Amino acid sequence: MDLTFSAEERAFEKEVRDFIAANLTPEMRRATALTPSVFSDPDIGMAWQRALHKNGWGAPGWPVEHGGPDWTPAQRWIFEAECARAGVPNVNVMGVKMVGPVIIGFGSPEQKNFYLPRIVSGEDYWCQGYSEPGSGSDLASLKTRAVRDGDDYVINGTKIWTTHAHHANRMFALVRTNDTERQQDGISFILIDMKSPGITTRPILTIGGDHEVNQVFFDDVRVPVANRVGEEGKGWTYGKYLLEFERGSGIASAKLRDALKTVSDLAESEATGRAIDDPDIAVRMSEIEVDIDTLEMTELRVLSALQTGQNPGAVSSLLKLRVSEIRQAVTRLGVEVIGNDGLYVEPMRPLYRLNEQPAIPENMLPVVPEFLNGRAYTIFGGSSEIQRDIVAKMVLGL
């Protein structure tokens, strides 16, 4: 397998860089640089999605007939890497990289015709309804119930850790439609209009101080049966398919390498007392660089599978696990490099205080929040322990 870019691919790389330079506004750059959240502000992020859509790049990885660009795996890699390196807003993950592939693979013609164009154009903003207060890693034990009533389901229950539910106008959710001996067989996958009567949300502040996630309550919420994706009772299959796409759809190595460069710059600055002069710091940076380089090979493997229409399967769990571990290593090193300034957490949300002068250099501001969110990343989207269990069972056959 030749990983050297051709002249055409180098030309495409320049095209992507030129597009980013022309469309990534100063507001977007600042928001992405100073906000450690995995998801950007929806208004900023969806403006970026609309710019991508206008250029025909709104749905990387999707089939051409559903609005995806006709890219080779190498072009997809270039695009994802350049976006990560530039720090573009990352807000439409739930639509483009999660529910979109499920609708493409299992949705009805009517669902494809209605939802897919709205996802690509940035008209719809999605959240997920998976975890519940009593079922996270043990997702099959979920209790939110959808009872058939004519042409509707009536939904009662609650979801938790629901990213940006306070902004989203649509949710994809796993709900229990039947009581079965095997819990997974009674779950269905349903698309919900978040403006439906009976839906309320409660904000939850995460470890980094973000209001990114929520608890969502359903009180006799009516959803048309036509909003169920695929067969009743097959939602567990569709839900796993979605998670494997989520875990395997991102190119994180470029972003991680950029984060390592930030730590390196801080370590070389007088503001940190030239922490780089400590031999241990340089050694640890080199170890992280080796890990990132290895991660790139796994990303290419997953990207090749996605581009050819294959489900990445257990490799996506391996990828998510390694990204989590490397991210923790980078952010932990960053906190150690800035030393006492890491205790200064008040300006963790500097976007709300743009007219105030921060007490520490601006490039230090995201370090502590990134460290805290790095720990959170090992939990959400499937904990690191769950990813190890998947690799043990599906790769090693244990």
Coordinates of C-alpha atoms in Angstrom, one line a residue:
M1 CA 0.0 0.0 0.0
D2 CA 1.6 3.3 -1.2
L3 CA 0.9 6.0 1.3
T4 CA 2.7 8.7 -0.7
F5 CA 0.4 11.4 -2.0
S6 CA 0.1 11.8 -5.8
A7 CA 0.3 15.1 -7.6
E8 CA -3.5 15.2 -7.8
E9 CA -3.8 14.5 -4.1
R10 CA -1.3 17.2 -3.3
A11 CA -3.4 19.6 -5.4
F12 CA -6.5 18.5 -3.5
E13 CA -4.6 19.2 -0.2
K14 CA -3.9 22.7 -1.4
E15 CA -7.6 23.1 -2.4
V16 CA -8.7 22.1 1.1
R17 CA -6.2 24.5 2.8
D18 CA -7.4 27.3 0.5
F19 CA -11.0 26.6 1.3
I20 CA -10.3 26.5 5.1
A21 CA -8.3 29.8 4.8
A22 CA -11.2 31.5 3.0
N23 CA -14.1 30.1 5.1
L24 CA -12.8 29.7 8.6
T25 CA -13.6 33.0 10.2
P26 CA -11.6 34.6 13.0
E27 CA -14.6 34.0 15.3
M28 CA -14.6 30.3 14.5
R29 CA -10.8 30.1 15.0
R30 CA -11.0 31.8 18.4
A31 CA -14.0 29.7 19.6
T32 CA -12.2 26.5 18.6
A33 CA -8.9 27.5 20.2
L34 CA -10.3 28.6 23.5
T35 CA -13.2 26.2 24.0
P36 CA -12.0 22.7 25.1
S37 CA -15.4 21.1 24.5
V38 CA -15.5 18.3 21.9
F39 CA -18.4 20.1 20.3
S40 CA -18.3 23.8 19.2
D41 CA -21.1 26.3 19.8
P42 CA -23.9 25.3 17.5
D43 CA -24.3 28.6 15.8
I44 CA -20.6 28.7 14.9
G45 CA -20.4 25.1 14.0
M46 CA -23.5 25.0 11.8
A47 CA -22.2 28.0 9.9
W48 CA -19.1 25.9 9.1
Q49 CA -21.4 23.0 8.0
R50 CA -23.3 25.3 5.7
A51 CA -20.0 26.5 4.1
L52 CA -19.0 22.9 3.6
H53 CA -22.4 22.1 2.0
K54 CA -22.1 25.0 -0.3
N55 CA -18.8 23.6 -1.5
G56 CA -20.2 20.1 -1.9
W57 CA -18.2 18.8 1.1
G58 CA -21.0 18.5 3.6
A59 CA -21.0 14.8 4.1
P60 CA -17.5 13.1 3.8
G61 CA -17.9 9.4 3.6
W62 CA -21.5 9.4 2.4
P63 CA -22.4 7.9 -1.0
V64 CA -22.6 10.4 -3.9
E65 CA -26.3 9.7 -4.4
H66 CA -27.0 11.0 -0.9
G67 CA -24.8 14.2 -1.1
G68 CA -21.4 12.8 -0.3
P69 CA -18.3 13.9 -2.3
D70 CA -16.8 11.4 -4.7
W71 CA -13.5 11.1 -2.8
T72 CA -10.8 8.5 -2.6
P73 CA -9.7 7.3 0.9
A74 CA -6.6 9.5 0.5
Q75 CA -8.7 12.6 -0.2
R76 CA -10.9 11.8 2.8
W77 CA -7.7 11.5 4.9
I78 CA -6.4 14.8 3.6
F79 CA -9.7 16.6 4.3
E80 CA -10.1 15.2 7.8
A81 CA -6.4 15.9 8.7
E82 CA -6.5 19.4 7.4
C83 CA -9.7 20.2 9.2
A84 CA -8.3 18.8 12.5
R85 CA -5.0 20.7 12.0
A86 CA -6.8 24.0 11.4
G87 CA -9.1 23.5 14.3
V88 CA -12.4 23.8 12.5
P89 CA -15.7 23.7 14.5
N90 CA -16.7 20.2 15.3
V91 CA -20.5 20.3 15.8
N92 CA -22.3 18.2 13.2
V93 CA -20.9 14.8 14.4
M94 CA -24.3 13.5 15.5
G95 CA -25.8 14.2 12.1
V96 CA -23.1 13.5 9.5
K97 CA -21.1 10.8 11.3
M98 CA -23.7 9.0 13.4
V99 CA -27.4 9.1 12.5
G100 CA -26.7 9.8 8.8
P101 CA -25.0 6.4 8.1
V102 CA -27.7 4.6 10.0
I103 CA -30.5 6.2 7.9
I104 CA -28.5 5.5 4.7
G105 CA -28.0 1.8 5.7
F106 CA -31.4 1.0 7.2
G107 CA -33.8 3.9 6.7
S108 CA -36.9 3.9 4.5
P109 CA -36.9 5.8 1.2
E110 CA -39.1 8.5 2.8
Q111 CA -36.6 8.9 5.7
K112 CA -33.7 9.1 3.4
N113 CA -35.4 11.7 1.2
F114 CA -36.5 13.8 4.2
Y115 CA -33.6 13.6 6.7
L116 CA -30.4 13.2 4.7
P117 CA -30.6 16.6 2.8
R118 CA -31.4 18.4 6.0
I119 CA -28.4 16.9 7.7
V120 CA -26.0 17.8 4.9
S121 CA -27.3 21.3 4.6
G122 CA -27.0 22.0 8.3
E123 CA -30.8 22.6 8.6
D124 CA -31.2 19.9 11.3
Y125 CA -29.1 19.6 14.5
W126 CA -29.2 16.2 16.1
C127 CA -28.6 14.8 19.6
Q128 CA -28.4 11.2 20.8
G129 CA -30.7 9.3 23.2
Y130 CA -28.7 6.3 24.4
S131 CA -27.6 6.4 28.0
E132 CA -30.0 6.4 30.9
P133 CA -29.5 7.0 34.7
G134 CA -29.5 3.2 35.2
S135 CA -27.9 2.1 31.9
G136 CA -24.7 3.4 30.4
S137 CA -22.1 0.8 29.6
D138 CA -24.9 -1.8 30.1
L139 CA -27.0 -0.1 27.4
A140 CA -29.2 -3.1 26.8
S141 CA -30.9 -2.6 30.2
L142 CA -32.4 0.7 29.1
K143 CA -36.0 1.3 30.3
T144 CA -37.3 4.3 28.3
R145 CA -40.4 2.7 26.8
A146 CA -42.3 3.3 23.5
V147 CA -45.8 1.8 23.5
R148 CA -47.6 1.5 20.2
D149 CA -50.9 3.5 20.0
G150 CA -52.3 3.3 16.4
D151 CA -49.9 5.1 14.1
D152 CA -47.8 6.5 17.0
Y153 CA -45.5 5.4 19.7
V154 CA -46.1 7.0 23.1
I155 CA -42.7 7.4 24.8
N156 CA -42.1 7.7 28.6
G157 CA -38.7 7.7 30.4
T158 CA -35.5 9.6 30.5
K159 CA -32.1 9.8 28.8
I160 CA -28.9 11.3 30.3
W161 CA -25.5 12.6 29.1
T162 CA -27.3 13.8 26.0
T163 CA -25.0 16.1 24.1
H164 CA -26.4 19.5 23.1
A165 CA -30.0 18.4 23.7
H166 CA -30.7 22.0 24.7
H167 CA -29.8 23.1 21.1
A168 CA -30.9 20.1 19.0
N169 CA -34.2 20.0 17.1
R170 CA -34.0 16.2 16.5
M171 CA -32.9 13.2 18.5
F172 CA -32.1 9.6 17.5
A173 CA -32.9 7.3 20.4
L174 CA -32.9 3.7 21.5
V175 CA -36.2 2.8 23.2
R176 CA -37.8 -0.4 24.5
T177 CA -40.7 -1.5 22.4
N178 CA -41.0 -5.1 23.6
D179 CA -40.2 -7.2 26.7
T180 CA -38.0 -10.1 25.5
E181 CA -35.9 -12.8 27.2
R182 CA -32.8 -11.3 25.5
Q183 CA -33.0 -7.6 26.4
Q184 CA -31.3 -6.5 23.1
D185 CA -34.2 -8.0 21.1
G186 CA -36.8 -5.6 22.5
I187 CA -35.1 -2.3 21.5
S188 CA -36.0 -0.1 18.6
F189 CA -34.3 2.9 16.9
I190 CA -36.5 6.0 16.7
L191 CA -36.1 9.5 15.3
I192 CA -37.7 12.1 17.5
D193 CA -38.7 15.8 16.9
M194 CA -37.3 17.6 20.0
K195 CA -40.1 20.1 19.8
S196 CA -42.7 17.4 20.5
P197 CA -45.0 18.1 23.5
G198 CA -43.8 16.3 26.6
I199 CA -40.1 16.7 26.2
T200 CA -38.1 18.7 28.8
T201 CA -34.3 19.0 29.4
R202 CA -32.2 19.5 32.5
P203 CA -28.7 20.9 32.1
I204 CA -25.7 19.0 33.5
L205 CA -22.3 20.7 33.9
T206 CA -19.4 18.4 33.0
I207 CA -16.0 18.0 34.6
G208 CA -14.6 20.8 32.5
G209 CA -17.3 23.2 33.5
D210 CA -19.2 23.0 30.2
H211 CA -22.9 22.9 29.7
E212 CA -22.6 20.4 26.9
V213 CA -24.8 17.5 28.1
N214 CA -28.3 17.2 29.6
Q215 CA -30.9 14.9 31.0
V216 CA -34.0 14.6 28.8
F217 CA -37.4 13.6 30.1
F218 CA -40.2 12.1 28.0
D219 CA -43.7 12.4 29.3
D220 CA -46.3 10.8 27.0
V221 CA -44.4 12.0 23.9
R222 CA -46.1 10.9 20.7
V223 CA -43.8 9.9 17.8
P224 CA -45.1 8.5 14.5
V225 CA -44.3 4.9 13.9
A226 CA -43.0 6.0 10.5
N227 CA -40.1 7.6 12.5
R228 CA -38.8 4.1 13.5
V229 CA -35.7 3.2 11.5
G230 CA -35.8 -0.4 10.2
E231 CA -37.6 -3.2 12.0
E232 CA -39.1 -3.1 15.4
G233 CA -36.9 -4.8 17.9
K234 CA -33.8 -4.5 15.7
G235 CA -32.6 -1.2 17.2
W236 CA -29.7 -2.8 19.1
T237 CA -28.1 -3.8 15.8
Y238 CA -28.6 -0.3 14.3
G239 CA -27.4 1.3 17.5
K240 CA -24.1 -0.7 17.6
Y241 CA -23.6 0.1 13.9
L242 CA -23.9 3.8 14.7
L243 CA -21.4 3.6 17.6
E244 CA -18.8 1.9 15.5
F245 CA -19.1 4.7 12.9
E246 CA -18.8 7.3 15.6
R247 CA -15.7 5.8 17.2
G248 CA -14.0 5.2 13.8
S249 CA -15.0 8.3 11.8
G250 CA -12.7 10.9 13.2
I251 CA -9.1 11.7 12.3
A252 CA -7.5 12.6 15.6
S253 CA -3.8 12.3 14.9
A254 CA -3.4 15.7 13.3
K255 CA -5.3 17.4 16.2
L256 CA -3.2 15.5 18.8
R257 CA 0.0 16.4 17.1
D258 CA -1.1 20.1 17.0
A259 CA -1.9 19.8 20.7
L260 CA 1.6 18.4 21.3
K261 CA 3.0 21.3 19.4
T262 CA 1.1 23.7 21.7
V263 CA 2.6 21.9 24.7
S264 CA 6.1 22.1 23.1
D265 CA 5.7 25.8 22.5
L266 CA 4.7 26.4 26.1
A267 CA 7.6 24.3 27.3
E268 CA 10.0 26.4 25.3
S269 CA 8.6 29.7 26.5
E270 CA 10.0 31.8 29.3
A271 CA 6.4 31.9 30.8
T272 CA 7.0 28.3 31.9
G273 CA 10.6 28.8 32.9
R274 CA 11.7 26.9 29.8
A275 CA 10.4 23.5 31.0
I276 CA 11.8 22.0 27.9
D277 CA 15.2 22.1 29.5
D278 CA 14.1 19.2 31.8
P279 CA 15.2 16.1 29.9
D280 CA 12.2 14.2 31.1
I281 CA 9.9 16.6 29.2
A282 CA 11.6 16.1 25.9
V283 CA 11.6 12.3 26.3
R284 CA 7.9 12.2 27.1
M285 CA 7.2 14.4 24.1
S286 CA 9.0 12.0 21.8
E287 CA 7.1 9.0 23.3
I288 CA 3.8 10.8 22.5
E289 CA 4.9 11.5 19.0
V290 CA 5.7 7.8 18.4
D291 CA 2.2 7.0 19.7
I292 CA 0.6 9.5 17.4
D293 CA 2.5 8.2 14.4
T294 CA 1.2 4.7 15.2
L295 CA -2.3 6.0 15.6
E296 CA -2.2 7.4 12.1
M297 CA -1.8 3.9 10.7
T298 CA -4.9 2.7 12.5
E299 CA -6.9 5.7 11.3
L300 CA -5.9 4.9 7.7
R301 CA -7.1 1.3 8.2
V302 CA -10.4 2.4 9.6
L303 CA -10.8 5.1 6.9
S304 CA -10.2 2.6 4.2
A305 CA -13.0 0.4 5.6
L306 CA -15.4 3.2 5.8
Q307 CA -14.6 4.5 2.3
T308 CA -15.4 1.1 0.8
G309 CA -18.7 0.8 2.7
Q310 CA -17.5 -1.6 5.4
N311 CA -18.3 -1.3 9.1
P312 CA -15.0 -0.7 11.0
G313 CA -16.1 -3.1 13.7
A314 CA -13.8 -3.7 16.7
V315 CA -11.0 -1.6 15.1
S316 CA -13.1 1.5 15.9
S317 CA -12.9 0.5 19.6
L318 CA -9.2 0.2 19.4
L319 CA -9.0 3.6 17.7
K320 CA -11.2 5.3 20.3
L321 CA -9.2 3.7 23.1
R322 CA -5.8 4.9 21.8
V323 CA -7.1 8.4 21.0
S324 CA -8.3 8.6 24.6
E325 CA -5.0 7.5 26.1
I326 CA -2.8 9.7 23.9
R327 CA -5.1 12.7 24.6
Q328 CA -4.7 12.1 28.3
A329 CA -0.9 11.9 27.9
V330 CA -0.7 15.2 26.0
T331 CA -3.0 17.1 28.3
R332 CA -1.4 15.8 31.5
L333 CA 2.0 16.9 30.2
G334 CA 0.6 20.3 29.3
V335 CA -0.7 20.8 32.9
E336 CA 2.7 19.8 34.3
V337 CA 4.5 22.1 31.9
I338 CA 2.5 25.2 33.0
G339 CA 3.0 24.3 36.6
N340 CA 1.3 26.7 39.1
D341 CA -0.6 28.5 36.4
G342 CA -2.6 25.2 36.1
L343 CA -4.3 26.2 39.4
Y344 CA -5.8 29.3 37.7
V345 CA -9.0 27.9 36.5
E346 CA -11.3 31.0 36.7
P347 CA -10.9 31.9 33.0
M348 CA -11.8 28.5 31.7
R349 CA -14.6 30.1 29.8
P350 CA -12.8 33.1 28.3
L351 CA -15.3 33.4 25.5
Y352 CA -17.7 35.1 27.9
R353 CA -15.0 37.6 29.0
L354 CA -13.5 38.7 25.7
N355 CA -13.0 42.3 26.9
E356 CA -11.1 41.3 30.0
Q357 CA -7.3 40.7 30.2
P358 CA -6.6 37.1 31.3
A359 CA -4.2 36.8 34.2
I360 CA -2.1 34.2 32.4
P361 CA -1.0 34.0 28.8
E362 CA -3.9 33.2 26.5
N363 CA -2.3 30.1 25.1
M364 CA -2.4 28.6 28.6
L365 CA -6.1 29.1 29.0
P366 CA -7.3 25.9 27.4
V367 CA -4.8 23.6 29.0
V368 CA -6.6 22.7 32.3
P369 CA -10.0 22.4 30.7
E370 CA -8.4 20.1 28.0
F371 CA -6.9 18.0 30.8
L372 CA -10.3 17.6 32.5
N373 CA -12.1 16.8 29.3
G374 CA -9.3 14.4 28.3
R375 CA -10.4 12.3 31.3
A376 CA -14.1 12.7 30.3
Y377 CA -13.2 11.4 26.8
T378 CA -12.2 8.0 28.4
I379 CA -15.8 7.7 29.6
F380 CA -18.3 9.1 27.1
G381 CA -18.9 7.3 23.8
G382 CA -18.1 4.0 25.5
S383 CA -15.6 3.9 28.4
S384 CA -12.0 2.7 27.9
E385 CA -12.9 -0.4 29.9
I386 CA -15.7 -1.2 27.5
Q387 CA -13.4 -0.7 24.5
R388 CA -10.9 -3.1 25.9
D389 CA -13.6 -5.6 26.5
I390 CA -14.7 -5.3 22.8
V391 CA -11.2 -5.8 21.6
A392 CA -10.7 -8.8 23.9
K393 CA -13.9 -10.5 22.6
M394 CA -14.0 -9.5 18.9
V395 CA -10.2 -9.4 18.1
L396 CA -8.7 -11.8 20.5
G397 CA -11.7 -14.1 20.8
L398 CA -11.5 -14.3 24.6

